[in-house]
Amino acid sequence: MSFKPRRRWGLAAFCLAAVSASAALSLAASERAGLLWGSLSEDGLVPRSASGFVMVEVGSPTQSKAAEGRADRFGVGPFESPSLSDDGLVIRDADEVREEREAAEANRPFQQVTVQEGETLSAIAARSGVSVKDLVRANEIRNPDSIQEGQVLFVPSSPETVLETLAYVKELHRKEEEAQKNPPRVGVRYYTVKEGDSLWSIANSFGLDVNTLFGSNRLSGELIRPGKSVRIPNQDGIFVKVKSGDTVASLAQKYDVYPEAIRSANGLDLAARLTAGEEIFIPGAKVEIDEAKSALVERRSASARMIWPVNGRINSPFGWRSDPFGGRRSFHTGLDIKAPHGSGIRAAMSGVVVYAGWMSGYGKTVVIQHQNGTSTLYAHCSALTVPAGRRVSQGDIIARVGSTGRSTGAHLHFEVRAEGVPVNPLRSLR
């Protein structure tokens, strides 16, 4: 019966050839479609587990081993892994998708423009061949003198398309409002701090605003020790303890969020009443500004004032403002200082760099911890010139001005924090 081993070897060879052919076809399809392959890694903060997330290193399918160190790593998911046999899996040519998008944009009855530095509605209207009145009406602009650099406007192609443009703008606003009113139910996980971690690096790893970590954990300061457990919510926002007399409506007004958003995130129905002492999540909210801490920072820095990190004009001060992206009222936690792209950014005070890297909407960011208990943050940089762990002196160049992250143009977003809470930088600068 000597033929049986040959049959088994033949079957094994056939299966190996089939798998190799499938891999080759998949690689060819990905290259043709402009797709990227990812190499899985188990050492990221987002594990490949029941969470459904995997860590991937992005690069070209034909990328050499020498270039792998330059690959970008990020978490992908949650999803179930598809296969080429799935009915819903479609591989399309990247050029075809781009052409369809460009054709759709060309057929729109309006043009999307971004307000540049110093531009006015009159200048934009004149350049586009429409009246200021039509531009104001199409974009639902309440105050024509309040447009900001980086703001997106939709310019109708003619007086006849104003109403069609307005309908599009209204639909955008409706979808944005709907998303803000219906966040997902809040969920939390816990992360154990490792050596070399900072709150900034942890927040970035989970795609959260660092204010969310400060507002979700009882922290005595910004420095955290290895072994400490940090609560990580599944969305930006803060946990607050309900006080006597608090209602969903009063908390929504206090933190400038929709009441529907609080109910959605906490699974509350319209008849639900809040109980004093219970904890509730406020989606999208940030930690409250503490005037006592602001005064404390001023006293601490009285003997060693901070220097201005760049020379330039303040585009947006510390405090409440209209968000340049969505127009909704939001609290601006620092100063936006206009400066030429590539200008050197100086350390406002001596200290230790506790974070240097990409940080969500902040873009390329440096955070320095100072001996007096405060920290400073430098965001939207084009390049970083210091690594985490470096001790720097006041005036050292730590980065270059840029517009990375959620930015409206080249500028420095500068923050001063005391025990994690943002305070007005103007109280510390000289």
mmCIF file with all atom_site columns, C-alpha atoms in Angstrom, residues 135-341:
data_model
loop_
_atom_site.group_PDB
_atom_site.id
_atom_site.type_symbol
_atom_site.label_atom_id
_atom_site.label_alt_id
_atom_site.label_comp_id
_atom_site.label_asym_id
_atom_site.label_entity_id
_atom_site.label_seq_id
_atom_site.pdbx_PDB_ins_code
_atom_site.Cartn_x
_atom_site.Cartn_y
_atom_site.Cartn_z
_atom_site.occupancy
_atom_site.B_iso_or_equiv
_atom_site.pdbx_formal_charge
_atom_site.auth_seq_id
_atom_site.auth_comp_id
_atom_site.auth_asym_id
_atom_site.auth_atom_id
_atom_site.pdbx_PDB_model_num
ATOM 1   C CA . LEU A 1 135 ? -22.891 84.124 0.548  1.00 0.00 ? 135 LEU A CA 1
ATOM 2   C CA . VAL A 1 136 ? -24.336 85.010 3.956  1.00 0.00 ? 136 VAL A CA 1
ATOM 3   C CA . ARG A 1 137 ? -27.675 83.373 3.170  1.00 0.00 ? 137 ARG A CA 1
ATOM 4   C CA . ALA A 1 138 ? -26.181 80.185 1.701  1.00 0.00 ? 138 ALA A CA 1
ATOM 5   C CA . ASN A 1 139 ? -23.988 79.620 4.799  1.00 0.00 ? 139 ASN A CA 1
ATOM 6   C CA . GLU A 1 140 ? -26.447 80.769 7.477  1.00 0.00 ? 140 GLU A CA 1
ATOM 7   C CA . ILE A 1 141 ? -23.937 83.351 8.706  1.00 0.00 ? 141 ILE A CA 1
ATOM 8   C CA . ARG A 1 142 ? -25.336 85.407 11.572 1.00 0.00 ? 142 ARG A CA 1
ATOM 9   C CA . ASN A 1 143 ? -22.514 87.952 11.804 1.00 0.00 ? 143 ASN A CA 1
ATOM 10  C CA . PRO A 1 144 ? -20.691 88.671 8.497  1.00 0.00 ? 144 PRO A CA 1
ATOM 11  C CA . ASP A 1 145 ? -17.816 90.274 10.429 1.00 0.00 ? 145 ASP A CA 1
ATOM 12  C CA . SER A 1 146 ? -17.142 87.187 12.565 1.00 0.00 ? 146 SER A CA 1
ATOM 13  C CA . ILE A 1 147 ? -15.676 84.763 10.013 1.00 0.00 ? 147 ILE A CA 1
ATOM 14  C CA . GLN A 1 148 ? -12.371 83.203 11.066 1.00 0.00 ? 148 GLN A CA 1
ATOM 15  C CA . GLU A 1 149 ? -9.260  81.975 9.335  1.00 0.00 ? 149 GLU A CA 1
ATOM 16  C CA . GLY A 1 150 ? -9.694  78.280 8.536  1.00 0.00 ? 150 GLY A CA 1
ATOM 17  C CA . GLN A 1 151 ? -13.490 78.455 8.467  1.00 0.00 ? 151 GLN A CA 1
ATOM 18  C CA . VAL A 1 152 ? -15.112 76.486 5.609  1.00 0.00 ? 152 VAL A CA 1
ATOM 19  C CA . LEU A 1 153 ? -17.628 78.292 3.407  1.00 0.00 ? 153 LEU A CA 1
ATOM 20  C CA . PHE A 1 154 ? -19.789 77.040 0.535  1.00 0.00 ? 154 PHE A CA 1
ATOM 21  C CA . VAL A 1 155 ? -19.925 79.508 -2.340 1.00 0.00 ? 155 VAL A CA 1
ATOM 22  C CA . PRO A 1 156 ? -22.968 79.138 -4.652 1.00 0.00 ? 156 PRO A CA 1
ATOM 23  C CA . SER A 1 157 ? -22.100 79.049 -8.370 1.00 0.00 ? 157 SER A CA 1
ATOM 24  C CA . SER A 1 158 ? -24.889 81.535 -9.184 1.00 0.00 ? 158 SER A CA 1
ATOM 25  C CA . PRO A 1 159 ? -27.825 83.349 -7.542 1.00 0.00 ? 159 PRO A CA 1
ATOM 26  C CA . GLU A 1 160 ? -30.043 80.520 -8.766 1.00 0.00 ? 160 GLU A CA 1
ATOM 27  C CA . THR A 1 161 ? -28.155 77.917 -6.683 1.00 0.00 ? 161 THR A CA 1
ATOM 28  C CA . VAL A 1 162 ? -28.241 79.766 -3.348 1.00 0.00 ? 162 VAL A CA 1
ATOM 29  C CA . LEU A 1 163 ? -31.199 77.759 -2.036 1.00 0.00 ? 163 LEU A CA 1
ATOM 30  C CA . GLU A 1 164 ? -29.646 74.467 -3.155 1.00 0.00 ? 164 GLU A CA 1
ATOM 31  C CA . THR A 1 165 ? -26.400 75.402 -1.404 1.00 0.00 ? 165 THR A CA 1
ATOM 32  C CA . LEU A 1 166 ? -28.336 76.426 1.699  1.00 0.00 ? 166 LEU A CA 1
ATOM 33  C CA . ALA A 1 167 ? -30.097 73.047 1.713  1.00 0.00 ? 167 ALA A CA 1
ATOM 34  C CA . TYR A 1 168 ? -26.732 71.295 1.621  1.00 0.00 ? 168 TYR A CA 1
ATOM 35  C CA . VAL A 1 169 ? -25.391 73.432 4.510  1.00 0.00 ? 169 VAL A CA 1
ATOM 36  C CA . LYS A 1 170 ? -28.532 72.768 6.561  1.00 0.00 ? 170 LYS A CA 1
ATOM 37  C CA . GLU A 1 171 ? -28.157 69.035 5.994  1.00 0.00 ? 171 GLU A CA 1
ATOM 38  C CA . LEU A 1 172 ? -24.518 69.172 7.137  1.00 0.00 ? 172 LEU A CA 1
ATOM 39  C CA . HIS A 1 173 ? -25.542 71.013 10.292 1.00 0.00 ? 173 HIS A CA 1
ATOM 40  C CA . ARG A 1 174 ? -28.386 68.548 10.891 1.00 0.00 ? 174 ARG A CA 1
ATOM 41  C CA . LYS A 1 175 ? -26.073 65.542 10.623 1.00 0.00 ? 175 LYS A CA 1
ATOM 42  C CA . GLU A 1 176 ? -23.488 67.163 12.901 1.00 0.00 ? 176 GLU A CA 1
ATOM 43  C CA . GLU A 1 177 ? -26.140 68.006 15.495 1.00 0.00 ? 177 GLU A CA 1
ATOM 44  C CA . GLU A 1 178 ? -27.613 64.506 15.251 1.00 0.00 ? 178 GLU A CA 1
ATOM 45  C CA . ALA A 1 179 ? -24.199 62.959 15.882 1.00 0.00 ? 179 ALA A CA 1
ATOM 46  C CA . GLN A 1 180 ? -23.604 65.224 18.882 1.00 0.00 ? 180 GLN A CA 1
ATOM 47  C CA . LYS A 1 181 ? -27.023 64.375 20.324 1.00 0.00 ? 181 LYS A CA 1
ATOM 48  C CA . ASN A 1 182 ? -26.593 60.619 19.948 1.00 0.00 ? 182 ASN A CA 1
ATOM 49  C CA . PRO A 1 183 ? -23.160 59.515 21.169 1.00 0.00 ? 183 PRO A CA 1
ATOM 50  C CA . PRO A 1 184 ? -22.670 55.823 21.956 1.00 0.00 ? 184 PRO A CA 1
ATOM 51  C CA . ARG A 1 185 ? -23.343 54.453 25.430 1.00 0.00 ? 185 ARG A CA 1
ATOM 52  C CA . VAL A 1 186 ? -20.311 55.144 27.591 1.00 0.00 ? 186 VAL A CA 1
ATOM 53  C CA . GLY A 1 187 ? -18.049 52.221 28.299 1.00 0.00 ? 187 GLY A CA 1
ATOM 54  C CA . VAL A 1 188 ? -14.781 52.053 30.227 1.00 0.00 ? 188 VAL A CA 1
ATOM 55  C CA . ARG A 1 189 ? -11.694 49.909 30.370 1.00 0.00 ? 189 ARG A CA 1
ATOM 56  C CA . TYR A 1 190 ? -8.685  50.149 32.672 1.00 0.00 ? 190 TYR A CA 1
ATOM 57  C CA . TYR A 1 191 ? -5.079  50.552 31.667 1.00 0.00 ? 191 TYR A CA 1
ATOM 58  C CA . THR A 1 192 ? -2.118  49.821 33.956 1.00 0.00 ? 192 THR A CA 1
ATOM 59  C CA . VAL A 1 193 ? 0.580   52.469 33.639 1.00 0.00 ? 193 VAL A CA 1
ATOM 60  C CA . LYS A 1 194 ? 3.942   51.210 32.397 1.00 0.00 ? 194 LYS A CA 1
ATOM 61  C CA . GLU A 1 195 ? 7.426   52.672 32.776 1.00 0.00 ? 195 GLU A CA 1
ATOM 62  C CA . GLY A 1 196 ? 7.842   55.641 30.431 1.00 0.00 ? 196 GLY A CA 1
ATOM 63  C CA . ASP A 1 197 ? 4.097   56.318 30.106 1.00 0.00 ? 197 ASP A CA 1
ATOM 64  C CA . SER A 1 198 ? 2.570   59.757 30.572 1.00 0.00 ? 198 SER A CA 1
ATOM 65  C CA . LEU A 1 199 ? -1.064  60.789 30.563 1.00 0.00 ? 199 LEU A CA 1
ATOM 66  C CA . TRP A 1 200 ? -0.374  62.424 27.213 1.00 0.00 ? 200 TRP A CA 1
ATOM 67  C CA . SER A 1 201 ? 1.020   59.258 25.617 1.00 0.00 ? 201 SER A CA 1
ATOM 68  C CA . ILE A 1 202 ? -1.809  57.132 27.044 1.00 0.00 ? 202 ILE A CA 1
ATOM 69  C CA . ALA A 1 203 ? -4.466  59.540 25.768 1.00 0.00 ? 203 ALA A CA 1
ATOM 70  C CA . ASN A 1 204 ? -2.886  59.507 22.322 1.00 0.00 ? 204 ASN A CA 1
ATOM 71  C CA . SER A 1 205 ? -2.700  55.704 22.261 1.00 0.00 ? 205 SER A CA 1
ATOM 72  C CA . PHE A 1 206 ? -6.441  55.447 22.850 1.00 0.00 ? 206 PHE A CA 1
ATOM 73  C CA . GLY A 1 207 ? -7.349  58.326 20.515 1.00 0.00 ? 207 GLY A CA 1
ATOM 74  C CA . LEU A 1 208 ? -8.676  60.530 23.330 1.00 0.00 ? 208 LEU A CA 1
ATOM 75  C CA . ASP A 1 209 ? -8.241  64.153 24.335 1.00 0.00 ? 209 ASP A CA 1
ATOM 76  C CA . VAL A 1 210 ? -5.958  64.338 27.364 1.00 0.00 ? 210 VAL A CA 1
ATOM 77  C CA . ASN A 1 211 ? -8.683  66.366 29.102 1.00 0.00 ? 211 ASN A CA 1
ATOM 78  C CA . THR A 1 212 ? -10.784 63.190 29.048 1.00 0.00 ? 212 THR A CA 1
ATOM 79  C CA . LEU A 1 213 ? -8.228  61.342 31.200 1.00 0.00 ? 213 LEU A CA 1
ATOM 80  C CA . PHE A 1 214 ? -8.009  64.228 33.639 1.00 0.00 ? 214 PHE A CA 1
ATOM 81  C CA . GLY A 1 215 ? -11.818 64.309 33.799 1.00 0.00 ? 215 GLY A CA 1
ATOM 82  C CA . SER A 1 216 ? -12.188 60.533 34.192 1.00 0.00 ? 216 SER A CA 1
ATOM 83  C CA . ASN A 1 217 ? -9.657  59.890 36.961 1.00 0.00 ? 217 ASN A CA 1
ATOM 84  C CA . ARG A 1 218 ? -8.874  61.287 40.393 1.00 0.00 ? 218 ARG A CA 1
ATOM 85  C CA . LEU A 1 219 ? -5.362  62.546 39.855 1.00 0.00 ? 219 LEU A CA 1
ATOM 86  C CA . SER A 1 220 ? -3.304  64.584 42.305 1.00 0.00 ? 220 SER A CA 1
ATOM 87  C CA . GLY A 1 221 ? -1.131  65.872 39.483 1.00 0.00 ? 221 GLY A CA 1
ATOM 88  C CA . GLU A 1 222 ? 0.064   65.164 35.983 1.00 0.00 ? 222 GLU A CA 1
ATOM 89  C CA . LEU A 1 223 ? 2.818   62.694 36.874 1.00 0.00 ? 223 LEU A CA 1
ATOM 90  C CA . ILE A 1 224 ? 1.674   59.064 37.148 1.00 0.00 ? 224 ILE A CA 1
ATOM 91  C CA . ARG A 1 225 ? 3.602   56.109 38.526 1.00 0.00 ? 225 ARG A CA 1
ATOM 92  C CA . PRO A 1 226 ? 3.971   52.689 36.903 1.00 0.00 ? 226 PRO A CA 1
ATOM 93  C CA . GLY A 1 227 ? 1.383   50.259 38.217 1.00 0.00 ? 227 GLY A CA 1
ATOM 94  C CA . LYS A 1 228 ? -1.370  52.843 38.626 1.00 0.00 ? 228 LYS A CA 1
ATOM 95  C CA . SER A 1 229 ? -4.702  51.961 36.995 1.00 0.00 ? 229 SER A CA 1
ATOM 96  C CA . VAL A 1 230 ? -6.170  54.609 34.697 1.00 0.00 ? 230 VAL A CA 1
ATOM 97  C CA . ARG A 1 231 ? -9.824  54.628 33.658 1.00 0.00 ? 231 ARG A CA 1
ATOM 98  C CA . ILE A 1 232 ? -10.222 54.876 29.874 1.00 0.00 ? 232 ILE A CA 1
ATOM 99  C CA . PRO A 1 233 ? -13.691 55.766 28.497 1.00 0.00 ? 233 PRO A CA 1
ATOM 100 C CA . ASN A 1 234 ? -14.638 54.864 24.926 1.00 0.00 ? 234 ASN A CA 1
ATOM 101 C CA . GLN A 1 235 ? -15.194 58.510 23.935 1.00 0.00 ? 235 GLN A CA 1
ATOM 102 C CA . ASP A 1 236 ? -14.161 62.037 24.912 1.00 0.00 ? 236 ASP A CA 1
ATOM 103 C CA . GLY A 1 237 ? -15.879 63.593 27.895 1.00 0.00 ? 237 GLY A CA 1
ATOM 104 C CA . ILE A 1 238 ? -15.700 63.653 31.693 1.00 0.00 ? 238 ILE A CA 1
ATOM 105 C CA . PHE A 1 239 ? -17.296 61.931 34.682 1.00 0.00 ? 239 PHE A CA 1
ATOM 106 C CA . VAL A 1 240 ? -18.934 64.204 37.244 1.00 0.00 ? 240 VAL A CA 1
ATOM 107 C CA . LYS A 1 241 ? -20.557 63.526 40.603 1.00 0.00 ? 241 LYS A CA 1
ATOM 108 C CA . VAL A 1 242 ? -24.203 64.617 40.712 1.00 0.00 ? 242 VAL A CA 1
ATOM 109 C CA . LYS A 1 243 ? -24.980 67.267 43.312 1.00 0.00 ? 243 LYS A CA 1
ATOM 110 C CA . SER A 1 244 ? -28.308 67.896 45.002 1.00 0.00 ? 244 SER A CA 1
ATOM 111 C CA . GLY A 1 245 ? -30.607 69.743 42.588 1.00 0.00 ? 245 GLY A CA 1
ATOM 112 C CA . ASP A 1 246 ? -28.687 68.720 39.458 1.00 0.00 ? 246 ASP A CA 1
ATOM 113 C CA . THR A 1 247 ? -30.768 67.689 36.462 1.00 0.00 ? 247 THR A CA 1
ATOM 114 C CA . VAL A 1 248 ? -29.857 66.533 32.978 1.00 0.00 ? 248 VAL A CA 1
ATOM 115 C CA . ALA A 1 249 ? -30.917 69.941 31.697 1.00 0.00 ? 249 ALA A CA 1
ATOM 116 C CA . SER A 1 250 ? -28.830 71.900 34.236 1.00 0.00 ? 250 SER A CA 1
ATOM 117 C CA . LEU A 1 251 ? -25.718 69.781 33.597 1.00 0.00 ? 251 LEU A CA 1
ATOM 118 C CA . ALA A 1 252 ? -26.183 70.155 29.839 1.00 0.00 ? 252 ALA A CA 1
ATOM 119 C CA . GLN A 1 253 ? -26.333 73.931 30.230 1.00 0.00 ? 253 GLN A CA 1
ATOM 120 C CA . LYS A 1 254 ? -23.322 73.999 32.574 1.00 0.00 ? 254 LYS A CA 1
ATOM 121 C CA . TYR A 1 255 ? -21.084 72.000 30.198 1.00 0.00 ? 255 TYR A CA 1
ATOM 122 C CA . ASP A 1 256 ? -22.626 73.353 26.990 1.00 0.00 ? 256 ASP A CA 1
ATOM 123 C CA . VAL A 1 257 ? -23.734 69.988 25.594 1.00 0.00 ? 257 VAL A CA 1
ATOM 124 C CA . TYR A 1 258 ? -27.096 68.677 24.407 1.00 0.00 ? 258 TYR A CA 1
ATOM 125 C CA . PRO A 1 259 ? -29.372 67.086 27.064 1.00 0.00 ? 259 PRO A CA 1
ATOM 126 C CA . GLU A 1 260 ? -30.029 64.307 24.547 1.00 0.00 ? 260 GLU A CA 1
ATOM 127 C CA . ALA A 1 261 ? -26.285 63.571 24.486 1.00 0.00 ? 261 ALA A CA 1
ATOM 128 C CA . ILE A 1 262 ? -26.162 63.023 28.269 1.00 0.00 ? 262 ILE A CA 1
ATOM 129 C CA . ARG A 1 263 ? -29.186 60.715 28.120 1.00 0.00 ? 263 ARG A CA 1
ATOM 130 C CA . SER A 1 264 ? -27.750 58.766 25.180 1.00 0.00 ? 264 SER A CA 1
ATOM 131 C CA . ALA A 1 265 ? -24.301 58.278 26.735 1.00 0.00 ? 265 ALA A CA 1
ATOM 132 C CA . ASN A 1 266 ? -25.744 57.192 30.099 1.00 0.00 ? 266 ASN A CA 1
ATOM 133 C CA . GLY A 1 267 ? -28.752 55.189 28.902 1.00 0.00 ? 267 GLY A CA 1
ATOM 134 C CA . LEU A 1 268 ? -31.267 57.521 30.560 1.00 0.00 ? 268 LEU A CA 1
ATOM 135 C CA . ASP A 1 269 ? -34.872 57.884 29.425 1.00 0.00 ? 269 ASP A CA 1
ATOM 136 C CA . LEU A 1 270 ? -36.814 61.146 29.485 1.00 0.00 ? 270 LEU A CA 1
ATOM 137 C CA . ALA A 1 271 ? -38.349 60.358 32.872 1.00 0.00 ? 271 ALA A CA 1
ATOM 138 C CA . ALA A 1 272 ? -35.062 59.486 34.573 1.00 0.00 ? 272 ALA A CA 1
ATOM 139 C CA . ARG A 1 273 ? -34.082 61.536 37.615 1.00 0.00 ? 273 ARG A CA 1
ATOM 140 C CA . LEU A 1 274 ? -30.536 62.015 38.825 1.00 0.00 ? 274 LEU A CA 1
ATOM 141 C CA . THR A 1 275 ? -29.510 60.986 42.338 1.00 0.00 ? 275 THR A CA 1
ATOM 142 C CA . ALA A 1 276 ? -27.098 63.082 44.370 1.00 0.00 ? 276 ALA A CA 1
ATOM 143 C CA . GLY A 1 277 ? -23.769 61.320 44.767 1.00 0.00 ? 277 GLY A CA 1
ATOM 144 C CA . GLU A 1 278 ? -24.033 59.157 41.652 1.00 0.00 ? 278 GLU A CA 1
ATOM 145 C CA . GLU A 1 279 ? -21.536 59.496 38.826 1.00 0.00 ? 279 GLU A CA 1
ATOM 146 C CA . ILE A 1 280 ? -22.617 60.526 35.346 1.00 0.00 ? 280 ILE A CA 1
ATOM 147 C CA . PHE A 1 281 ? -20.710 60.911 32.082 1.00 0.00 ? 281 PHE A CA 1
ATOM 148 C CA . ILE A 1 282 ? -20.857 64.218 30.160 1.00 0.00 ? 282 ILE A CA 1
ATOM 149 C CA . PRO A 1 283 ? -19.878 63.436 26.532 1.00 0.00 ? 283 PRO A CA 1
ATOM 150 C CA . GLY A 1 284 ? -17.660 66.022 24.839 1.00 0.00 ? 284 GLY A CA 1
ATOM 151 C CA . ALA A 1 285 ? -17.162 68.062 28.039 1.00 0.00 ? 285 ALA A CA 1
ATOM 152 C CA . LYS A 1 286 ? -13.796 69.152 29.452 1.00 0.00 ? 286 LYS A CA 1
ATOM 153 C CA . VAL A 1 287 ? -12.555 69.627 32.999 1.00 0.00 ? 287 VAL A CA 1
ATOM 154 C CA . GLU A 1 288 ? -13.776 72.818 34.599 1.00 0.00 ? 288 GLU A CA 1
ATOM 155 C CA . ILE A 1 289 ? -11.446 75.784 34.772 1.00 0.00 ? 289 ILE A CA 1
ATOM 156 C CA . ASP A 1 290 ? -10.473 76.410 38.386 1.00 0.00 ? 290 ASP A CA 1
ATOM 157 C CA . GLU A 1 291 ? -9.803  80.060 39.151 1.00 0.00 ? 291 GLU A CA 1
ATOM 158 C CA . ALA A 1 292 ? -8.090  79.087 42.417 1.00 0.00 ? 292 ALA A CA 1
ATOM 159 C CA . LYS A 1 293 ? -5.581  77.011 40.440 1.00 0.00 ? 293 LYS A CA 1
ATOM 160 C CA . SER A 1 294 ? -5.091  79.891 38.013 1.00 0.00 ? 294 SER A CA 1
ATOM 161 C CA . ALA A 1 295 ? -4.141  82.126 40.935 1.00 0.00 ? 295 ALA A CA 1
ATOM 162 C CA . LEU A 1 296 ? -1.864  79.348 42.259 1.00 0.00 ? 296 LEU A CA 1
ATOM 163 C CA . VAL A 1 297 ? 0.013   79.230 38.942 1.00 0.00 ? 297 VAL A CA 1
ATOM 164 C CA . GLU A 1 298 ? 0.461   82.986 39.037 1.00 0.00 ? 298 GLU A CA 1
ATOM 165 C CA . ARG A 1 299 ? 1.948   82.795 42.547 1.00 0.00 ? 299 ARG A CA 1
ATOM 166 C CA . ARG A 1 300 ? 4.215   79.848 41.648 1.00 0.00 ? 300 ARG A CA 1
ATOM 167 C CA . SER A 1 301 ? 5.620   81.611 38.597 1.00 0.00 ? 301 SER A CA 1
ATOM 168 C CA . ALA A 1 302 ? 6.100   84.977 40.272 1.00 0.00 ? 302 ALA A CA 1
ATOM 169 C CA . SER A 1 303 ? 9.812   84.361 40.841 1.00 0.00 ? 303 SER A CA 1
ATOM 170 C CA . ALA A 1 304 ? 10.475  82.571 37.534 1.00 0.00 ? 304 ALA A CA 1
ATOM 171 C CA . ARG A 1 305 ? 8.188   83.908 34.853 1.00 0.00 ? 305 ARG A CA 1
ATOM 172 C CA . MET A 1 306 ? 7.643   82.057 31.600 1.00 0.00 ? 306 MET A CA 1
ATOM 173 C CA . ILE A 1 307 ? 8.916   83.567 28.366 1.00 0.00 ? 307 ILE A CA 1
ATOM 174 C CA . TRP A 1 308 ? 6.823   83.719 25.206 1.00 0.00 ? 308 TRP A CA 1
ATOM 175 C CA . PRO A 1 309 ? 7.448   80.534 23.182 1.00 0.00 ? 309 PRO A CA 1
ATOM 176 C CA . VAL A 1 310 ? 7.146   82.410 19.861 1.00 0.00 ? 310 VAL A CA 1
ATOM 177 C CA . ASN A 1 311 ? 6.786   86.008 18.777 1.00 0.00 ? 311 ASN A CA 1
ATOM 178 C CA . GLY A 1 312 ? 3.467   86.689 17.112 1.00 0.00 ? 312 GLY A CA 1
ATOM 179 C CA . ARG A 1 313 ? -0.103  87.881 17.314 1.00 0.00 ? 313 ARG A CA 1
ATOM 180 C CA . ILE A 1 314 ? -2.693  86.075 19.465 1.00 0.00 ? 314 ILE A CA 1
ATOM 181 C CA . ASN A 1 315 ? -5.271  84.718 17.029 1.00 0.00 ? 315 ASN A CA 1
ATOM 182 C CA . SER A 1 316 ? -7.498  83.094 19.624 1.00 0.00 ? 316 SER A CA 1
ATOM 183 C CA . PRO A 1 317 ? -7.315  83.795 23.377 1.00 0.00 ? 317 PRO A CA 1
ATOM 184 C CA . PHE A 1 318 ? -7.951  81.506 26.330 1.00 0.00 ? 318 PHE A CA 1
ATOM 185 C CA . GLY A 1 319 ? -11.647 81.012 27.095 1.00 0.00 ? 319 GLY A CA 1
ATOM 186 C CA . TRP A 1 320 ? -14.999 80.402 25.422 1.00 0.00 ? 320 TRP A CA 1
ATOM 187 C CA . ARG A 1 321 ? -15.161 80.840 21.650 1.00 0.00 ? 321 ARG A CA 1
ATOM 188 C CA . SER A 1 322 ? -16.986 79.696 18.516 1.00 0.00 ? 322 SER A CA 1
ATOM 189 C CA . ASP A 1 323 ? -15.259 76.559 17.246 1.00 0.00 ? 323 ASP A CA 1
ATOM 190 C CA . PRO A 1 324 ? -13.670 77.370 13.837 1.00 0.00 ? 324 PRO A CA 1
ATOM 191 C CA . PHE A 1 325 ? -14.623 73.938 12.478 1.00 0.00 ? 325 PHE A CA 1
ATOM 192 C CA . GLY A 1 326 ? -18.212 73.400 13.628 1.00 0.00 ? 326 GLY A CA 1
ATOM 193 C CA . GLY A 1 327 ? -19.193 76.864 14.816 1.00 0.00 ? 327 GLY A CA 1
ATOM 194 C CA . ARG A 1 328 ? -20.441 75.469 18.144 1.00 0.00 ? 328 ARG A CA 1
ATOM 195 C CA . ARG A 1 329 ? -19.455 77.228 21.359 1.00 0.00 ? 329 ARG A CA 1
ATOM 196 C CA . SER A 1 330 ? -16.460 75.531 22.997 1.00 0.00 ? 330 SER A CA 1
ATOM 197 C CA . PHE A 1 331 ? -13.791 76.306 25.577 1.00 0.00 ? 331 PHE A CA 1
ATOM 198 C CA . HIS A 1 332 ? -10.352 77.093 24.169 1.00 0.00 ? 332 HIS A CA 1
ATOM 199 C CA . THR A 1 333 ? -7.785  75.751 26.643 1.00 0.00 ? 333 THR A CA 1
ATOM 200 C CA . GLY A 1 334 ? -4.803  77.826 25.518 1.00 0.00 ? 334 GLY A CA 1
ATOM 201 C CA . LEU A 1 335 ? -3.524  80.630 23.310 1.00 0.00 ? 335 LEU A CA 1
ATOM 202 C CA . ASP A 1 336 ? -3.253  80.416 19.523 1.00 0.00 ? 336 ASP A CA 1
ATOM 203 C CA . ILE A 1 337 ? -0.211  82.475 18.533 1.00 0.00 ? 337 ILE A CA 1
ATOM 204 C CA . LYS A 1 338 ? 0.235   83.262 14.834 1.00 0.00 ? 338 LYS A CA 1
ATOM 205 C CA . ALA A 1 339 ? 3.789   82.761 13.571 1.00 0.00 ? 339 ALA A CA 1
ATOM 206 C CA . PRO A 1 340 ? 5.488   81.892 10.254 1.00 0.00 ? 340 PRO A CA 1
ATOM 207 C CA . HIS A 1 341 ? 5.682   78.216 9.353  1.00 0.00 ? 341 HIS A CA 1
#
